[in-house]
Coordinates of C-alpha atoms in Angstrom, one line a residue:
X1 CA -6.4 -12.3 5.2
X2 CA -7.0 -14.9 7.9
X3 CA -9.7 -16.7 5.9
X4 CA -8.5 -19.9 4.4
X5 CA -10.6 -20.5 1.2
X6 CA -10.0 -24.3 1.6
X7 CA -12.2 -24.2 4.7
X8 CA -16.0 -24.2 4.2
X9 CA -16.8 -21.7 6.9
X10 CA -14.2 -19.3 5.6
X11 CA -15.4 -19.7 2.1
X12 CA -18.9 -18.7 3.3
X13 CA -17.5 -15.6 5.2
X14 CA -15.5 -14.6 2.1
X15 CA -18.5 -14.9 -0.1
X16 CA -20.5 -12.7 2.3
X17 CA -17.8 -10.1 2.3
X18 CA -17.7 -10.1 -1.5
X19 CA -21.4 -9.6 -1.6
X20 CA -21.1 -6.6 0.8
X21 CA -18.5 -5.0 -1.5
X22 CA -20.8 -5.6 -4.5
X23 CA -23.8 -4.0 -2.7
X24 CA -21.7 -0.9 -1.8
X25 CA -20.2 -0.5 -5.3
X26 CA -23.4 -0.7 -7.3
X27 CA -24.8 2.7 -6.3
X28 CA -21.4 4.3 -7.0
X29 CA -21.4 2.9 -10.5
X30 CA -24.9 4.2 -11.2
X31 CA -24.0 7.7 -10.0
X32 CA -20.6 8.0 -11.6
X33 CA -21.1 6.1 -14.8
X34 CA -17.4 5.5 -15.4
X35 CA -15.8 4.4 -18.7
X36 CA -12.8 2.9 -16.9
X37 CA -12.2 1.9 -13.3
X38 CA -8.7 1.7 -11.8
X39 CA -8.8 -0.2 -8.5
X40 CA -5.6 0.4 -6.5
X41 CA -4.1 -2.3 -4.3
X42 CA -7.2 -4.6 -4.1
X43 CA -7.4 -7.9 -2.4
X44 CA -9.5 -10.8 -3.7
X45 CA -12.7 -9.8 -1.9
X46 CA -12.7 -6.3 -3.2
X47 CA -11.7 -7.3 -6.8
X48 CA -14.4 -10.0 -7.0
X49 CA -17.0 -7.7 -5.4
X50 CA -16.4 -5.0 -8.1
X51 CA -16.7 -7.6 -10.8
X52 CA -20.0 -8.8 -9.4
X53 CA -21.2 -5.2 -9.3
X54 CA -20.3 -4.8 -12.9
X55 CA -22.0 -8.0 -14.0
X56 CA -25.2 -7.1 -12.2
X57 CA -25.3 -3.4 -13.2
X58 CA -24.5 -3.3 -16.9
X59 CA -25.9 -5.0 -20.0
X60 CA -23.5 -7.4 -21.8
X61 CA -20.7 -5.5 -23.5
X62 CA -21.6 -2.2 -21.8
X63 CA -19.5 -2.5 -18.6
X64 CA -16.6 -0.2 -18.0
X65 CA -13.0 -1.5 -18.3
X66 CA -11.7 -2.7 -14.9
X67 CA -8.0 -2.4 -14.2
X68 CA -7.3 -4.1 -10.8
X69 CA -3.9 -3.5 -9.4
X70 CA -2.9 -6.6 -7.4
X71 CA -0.2 -5.9 -4.8
X72 CA 3.2 -7.5 -4.4
X73 CA 3.1 -11.1 -3.4
X74 CA 4.3 -11.5 0.2
X75 CA 6.1 -14.2 2.1
X76 CA 4.0 -17.3 2.6
X77 CA 2.4 -17.4 6.1
X78 CA 0.5 -20.1 7.9
X79 CA -1.8 -17.5 9.3
X80 CA -2.7 -15.4 6.3
X81 CA -4.1 -16.5 3.0
X82 CA -3.9 -13.7 0.6
X83 CA -2.3 -15.8 -2.2
X84 CA -4.8 -18.6 -1.7
X85 CA -7.7 -16.2 -1.8
X86 CA -6.5 -14.7 -5.1
X87 CA -6.0 -18.1 -6.6
X88 CA -9.5 -19.2 -5.6
X89 CA -11.0 -16.1 -7.0
X90 CA -9.3 -16.7 -10.4
X91 CA -10.6 -20.3 -10.5
X92 CA -14.1 -19.1 -9.9
X93 CA -13.8 -16.4 -12.6
X94 CA -12.5 -19.0 -15.1
X95 CA -15.4 -21.3 -14.4
X96 CA -17.9 -18.4 -14.7
X97 CA -16.4 -17.3 -18.0
X98 CA -16.5 -20.8 -19.4
X99 CA -20.2 -21.0 -18.6
X100 CA -21.0 -17.6 -20.1
X101 CA -19.0 -18.3 -23.2
X102 CA -21.5 -21.0 -24.1
X103 CA -24.4 -18.6 -23.6
X104 CA -25.8 -16.0 -25.9
X105 CA -24.7 -13.1 -23.7
X106 CA -21.2 -11.8 -24.1
X107 CA -18.7 -12.3 -21.3
X108 CA -18.2 -9.1 -19.2
X109 CA -14.9 -10.4 -18.0
X110 CA -13.3 -9.7 -21.3
X111 CA -12.9 -6.1 -20.0
X112 CA -11.1 -7.1 -16.8
X113 CA -7.4 -6.5 -16.6
X114 CA -5.6 -7.7 -13.5
X115 CA -2.2 -5.9 -13.3
X116 CA 0.7 -5.2 -11.1
X117 CA 3.5 -2.6 -11.1
X118 CA 6.5 -4.5 -12.6
X119 CA 7.2 -7.6 -14.7
X120 CA 8.9 -9.6 -11.9
X121 CA 5.9 -9.2 -9.6
X122 CA 3.5 -10.0 -12.5
X123 CA 5.4 -13.2 -13.1
X124 CA 5.3 -14.2 -9.4
X125 CA 1.6 -13.5 -9.2
X126 CA 0.9 -15.3 -12.4
X127 CA 2.4 -18.5 -10.8
X128 CA 0.3 -18.0 -7.7
X129 CA -3.1 -17.6 -9.6
X130 CA -2.3 -19.5 -12.7
X131 CA -3.4 -16.6 -14.9
X132 CA -1.9 -13.9 -17.0
X133 CA -1.1 -10.7 -15.2
X134 CA -0.4 -7.4 -17.0
X135 CA 2.0 -4.6 -16.0
X136 CA 1.2 -0.9 -15.5
X137 CA 3.4 1.6 -13.5
X138 CA 2.2 3.0 -10.2
X139 CA 0.7 6.5 -10.4
X140 CA 2.0 7.4 -6.9
X141 CA 4.9 9.9 -6.8
X142 CA 5.8 13.4 -5.8
X143 CA 6.9 16.1 -8.2
X144 CA 10.0 17.2 -6.2
X145 CA 13.1 15.4 -4.9
X146 CA 15.3 16.0 -1.9
X147 CA 18.6 17.7 -2.5
X148 CA 21.5 16.6 -0.2
X149 CA 25.1 17.7 0.2
X150 CA 27.2 14.6 -0.5
X151 CA 28.7 13.1 2.6
X152 CA 27.0 15.6 5.0
X153 CA 24.7 14.0 7.6
X154 CA 21.6 16.1 8.2
X155 CA 21.5 17.9 11.5
X156 CA 19.1 17.4 13.2
X157 CA 17.9 14.2 11.5
X158 CA 14.2 14.6 10.8
X159 CA 12.1 11.4 11.2
X160 CA 8.5 11.6 10.2
X161 CA 5.3 9.5 10.8
X162 CA 2.8 11.2 8.5
X163 CA -0.5 10.5 6.8
X164 CA -3.8 9.3 8.4
X165 CA -2.9 7.8 11.8
X166 CA -4.7 4.8 13.1
X167 CA -3.8 1.7 15.2
X168 CA -3.0 -0.6 12.2
X169 CA -0.4 2.0 11.2
X170 CA 1.4 1.8 14.5
X171 CA 0.4 5.3 15.8
X172 CA 0.1 4.0 19.4
X173 CA 3.7 2.7 19.3
X174 CA 5.3 6.1 18.6
X175 CA 5.8 7.3 22.2
X176 CA 7.5 4.1 23.2
X177 CA 9.7 4.1 20.0
X178 CA 10.7 7.7 20.7
X179 CA 11.6 6.9 24.3
X180 CA 13.6 3.8 23.2
X181 CA 15.7 5.9 20.9
X182 CA 16.1 8.9 23.2
X183 CA 19.7 8.2 24.2
X184 CA 21.1 8.2 20.7
X185 CA 24.2 10.4 20.0
X186 CA 22.4 11.7 16.9
X187 CA 20.3 14.8 17.1
X188 CA 16.7 13.8 16.2
X189 CA 13.7 15.9 15.3
X190 CA 10.5 13.8 15.4
X191 CA 7.7 14.9 13.1
X192 CA 4.2 13.5 13.6
X193 CA 1.1 14.4 11.6
X194 CA -2.2 13.6 13.2
X195 CA -6.0 14.1 12.7
X196 CA -9.0 14.8 14.8
X197 CA -9.8 11.1 15.0
X198 CA -6.3 10.1 16.0
X199 CA -6.0 8.2 19.3
X200 CA -6.2 10.9 22.1
X201 CA -4.2 8.9 24.6
X202 CA -1.3 8.6 22.2
X203 CA -1.5 12.4 21.4
X204 CA -1.5 13.2 25.1
X205 CA 1.6 11.1 25.6
X206 CA 3.3 12.9 22.8
X207 CA 2.4 16.3 24.2
X208 CA 3.8 15.3 27.6
X209 CA 7.0 14.2 26.0
X210 CA 7.2 17.6 24.3
X211 CA 7.0 19.2 27.7
X212 CA 9.8 16.9 28.9
X213 CA 12.2 18.1 26.3
X214 CA 11.7 15.7 23.4
X215 CA 12.0 17.3 20.0
X216 CA 8.6 16.4 18.7
X217 CA 6.8 18.5 16.1
X218 CA 3.0 17.8 16.0
X219 CA 1.2 18.7 12.8
X220 CA -2.6 18.7 13.3
X221 CA -3.9 20.4 10.2
X222 CA -5.3 19.1 7.0
X223 CA -2.6 19.8 4.4
X224 CA -2.9 20.9 0.7
X225 CA -1.1 18.7 -1.8
X226 CA 1.7 21.3 -2.1
X227 CA 2.0 21.6 1.7
X228 CA 2.1 17.8 2.1
X229 CA 4.9 17.5 -0.4
X230 CA 6.8 20.2 1.4
X231 CA 6.3 18.2 4.6
X232 CA 7.8 15.1 3.0
X233 CA 10.7 17.2 1.5
X234 CA 11.7 18.2 5.0
X235 CA 12.0 14.6 6.2
X236 CA 15.1 12.4 6.1
X237 CA 13.5 9.2 7.2
X238 CA 9.9 8.2 6.8
X239 CA 8.8 5.7 9.5
X240 CA 6.0 3.3 8.5
X241 CA 5.4 1.3 11.7
X242 CA 2.6 -0.6 10.0
X243 CA 1.1 -3.8 11.2
X244 CA 2.5 -6.5 8.9
X245 CA -0.7 -8.6 8.8
X246 CA -2.7 -5.6 7.6
X247 CA -0.2 -4.9 4.8
X248 CA -0.1 -8.3 3.3
X249 CA -2.2 -7.1 0.3
X250 CA -2.0 -3.3 0.5
X251 CA 0.4 -0.7 -0.7
X252 CA 1.0 2.7 0.9
X253 CA 0.8 5.9 -1.0
X254 CA 3.3 7.4 1.5
X255 CA 5.7 4.6 0.8
X256 CA 5.6 5.3 -3.0
X257 CA 5.9 9.0 -2.4
X258 CA 8.8 8.6 -0.1
X259 CA 10.6 6.4 -2.5
X260 CA 10.0 8.8 -5.4
X261 CA 11.3 11.8 -3.4
X262 CA 14.4 10.0 -1.9
X263 CA 13.5 9.7 1.7
X264 CA 14.8 6.7 3.6
X265 CA 11.8 4.5 4.2
X266 CA 11.6 2.1 7.2
X267 CA 8.7 -0.4 7.1
X268 CA 7.7 -4.1 7.8
X269 CA 9.8 -6.4 5.8
X270 CA 7.5 -9.3 4.7
X271 CA 4.7 -7.1 3.3
X272 CA 3.7 -5.5 0.0
X273 CA 5.2 -2.3 1.4
X274 CA 8.5 -4.1 2.2
X275 CA 8.7 -5.6 -1.3
X276 CA 8.6 -2.3 -3.1
X277 CA 11.1 -0.7 -0.7
X278 CA 13.4 -3.7 -1.3
X279 CA 13.3 -2.9 -5.0
X280 CA 14.4 0.7 -4.8
X281 CA 16.1 0.9 -1.4
X282 CA 17.5 -2.6 -0.8
X283 CA 19.8 -1.4 2.0
X284 CA 17.1 0.4 4.0
X285 CA 16.5 -1.5 7.3
X286 CA 13.1 -3.0 7.8
X287 CA 11.5 -4.8 10.8
X288 CA 10.2 -8.3 11.1
X289 CA 7.9 -8.1 14.1
X290 CA 5.2 -5.6 15.0
X291 CA 6.8 -4.7 18.4
X292 CA 8.4 -1.6 19.7
X293 CA 11.7 -3.4 20.0
X294 CA 11.7 -4.7 16.4
X295 CA 10.6 -1.3 14.9
X296 CA 13.1 0.6 17.1
X297 CA 16.0 -1.7 16.1
X298 CA 15.3 -1.1 12.4
X299 CA 15.0 2.6 12.9
X300 CA 18.2 2.7 15.0
X301 CA 20.0 1.0 12.1
X302 CA 18.7 3.6 9.7
X303 CA 19.7 6.5 11.9
X304 CA 23.2 5.0 12.3
X305 CA 23.7 4.7 8.6
X306 CA 21.8 7.8 7.5
X307 CA 24.5 9.3 5.4
X308 CA 25.0 6.3 3.2
X309 CA 21.4 5.4 3.1
X310 CA 20.5 9.0 2.1
X311 CA 22.7 8.7 -1.0
X312 CA 21.2 5.3 -1.9
X313 CA 17.7 6.7 -1.4
X314 CA 18.4 9.5 -3.9
X315 CA 19.7 7.0 -6.4
X316 CA 16.6 4.8 -5.8
X317 CA 14.4 7.9 -6.5
X318 CA 16.0 8.3 -9.9
X319 CA 15.2 4.7 -10.7
X320 CA 11.7 5.1 -9.4
X321 CA 11.1 8.1 -11.7
X322 CA 12.1 6.2 -14.7
X323 CA 9.4 3.5 -14.1
X324 CA 6.6 5.1 -12.0
X325 CA 4.7 8.2 -11.2
X326 CA 1.8 10.1 -12.7
X327 CA 3.4 10.8 -16.1
X328 CA 4.4 7.2 -16.7
X329 CA 1.0 6.0 -15.6
X330 CA -0.9 8.5 -17.6
X331 CA 1.1 7.7 -20.7
X332 CA 0.6 4.0 -20.3
X333 CA -3.1 4.1 -19.5
X334 CA -3.8 6.4 -22.5
X335 CA -2.0 4.2 -24.9
X336 CA -2.4 0.7 -26.3
X337 CA -1.0 -0.6 -23.0
X338 CA -4.6 -1.0 -21.7
X339 CA -5.3 -3.5 -24.5
X340 CA -2.0 -5.2 -23.9
X341 CA -2.9 -6.0 -20.3
X342 CA -6.4 -7.2 -21.0
X343 CA -6.8 -10.6 -19.4
X344 CA -6.6 -13.1 -22.2
X345 CA -7.2 -16.2 -20.1
X346 CA -11.0 -15.8 -20.1

């Protein structure tokens, strides 16, 4: 995200990264032999790398259909160049298509469909890349939804950090966040899922805090899908203390699942994750800086307004269910919608 495609050295580095993606994807294509590829939340390097792999692996007209979900456009940043990278990729693809259209071989890009998850986002991205962007719903969702007693604040309030823990997801910040919020009048139960490769220093701090009386539940087992959904059902707030720079062009499955189930979701504001939360939970507090203070302030606000935010989150889940989830996605991708999102600009 820090590579500016207007700088020669960065263009070279981006080209090398794209070539690496192509090299890694080609063996997968040969082994799997897909008819259709759905690439979730891909940045420009991954998208172009897959297209290069398709061009170099298949004969003209034989390539599988590629649906590439481009994430929410984020706030402009002088340090990160996701939008510029996408725009540069589309310019290259258009030039390539123009050259191939004059040749005998058919253009493999006629089976490329760049899409996003709603019309507003598609329109914004289309302005950025000067190309047509289709719309398909997100497949992420859970099958269950939280049931709350109206006006009754949960006791204790269960706040969870779940999924695969790593530094870019803010796992190392959790002990300091818990300590910062330790004097709240609300009763808090912290729930932390972790894995064998999670940072051992952070885990040791969390275990020490348990022995000091902090209400921390550590879950260190690989969960089945049903058990994972039950874990989410038991949470009131899902904390996503993610590094904003890392989520400029990524979406989070946990974010979608939390929205679909009706959890309050707290996350970085100016990111692809923050944009989707803003659509379905516009009142949920979000943080601006990747610091303990900024994350704790947003989480404190969510705790303080948990009763009203819970009701709003349940309403947001109903809206989410109308537009997204596996049923909506399967229905769309099995219908003529795939033809409708095909990229007409090439």
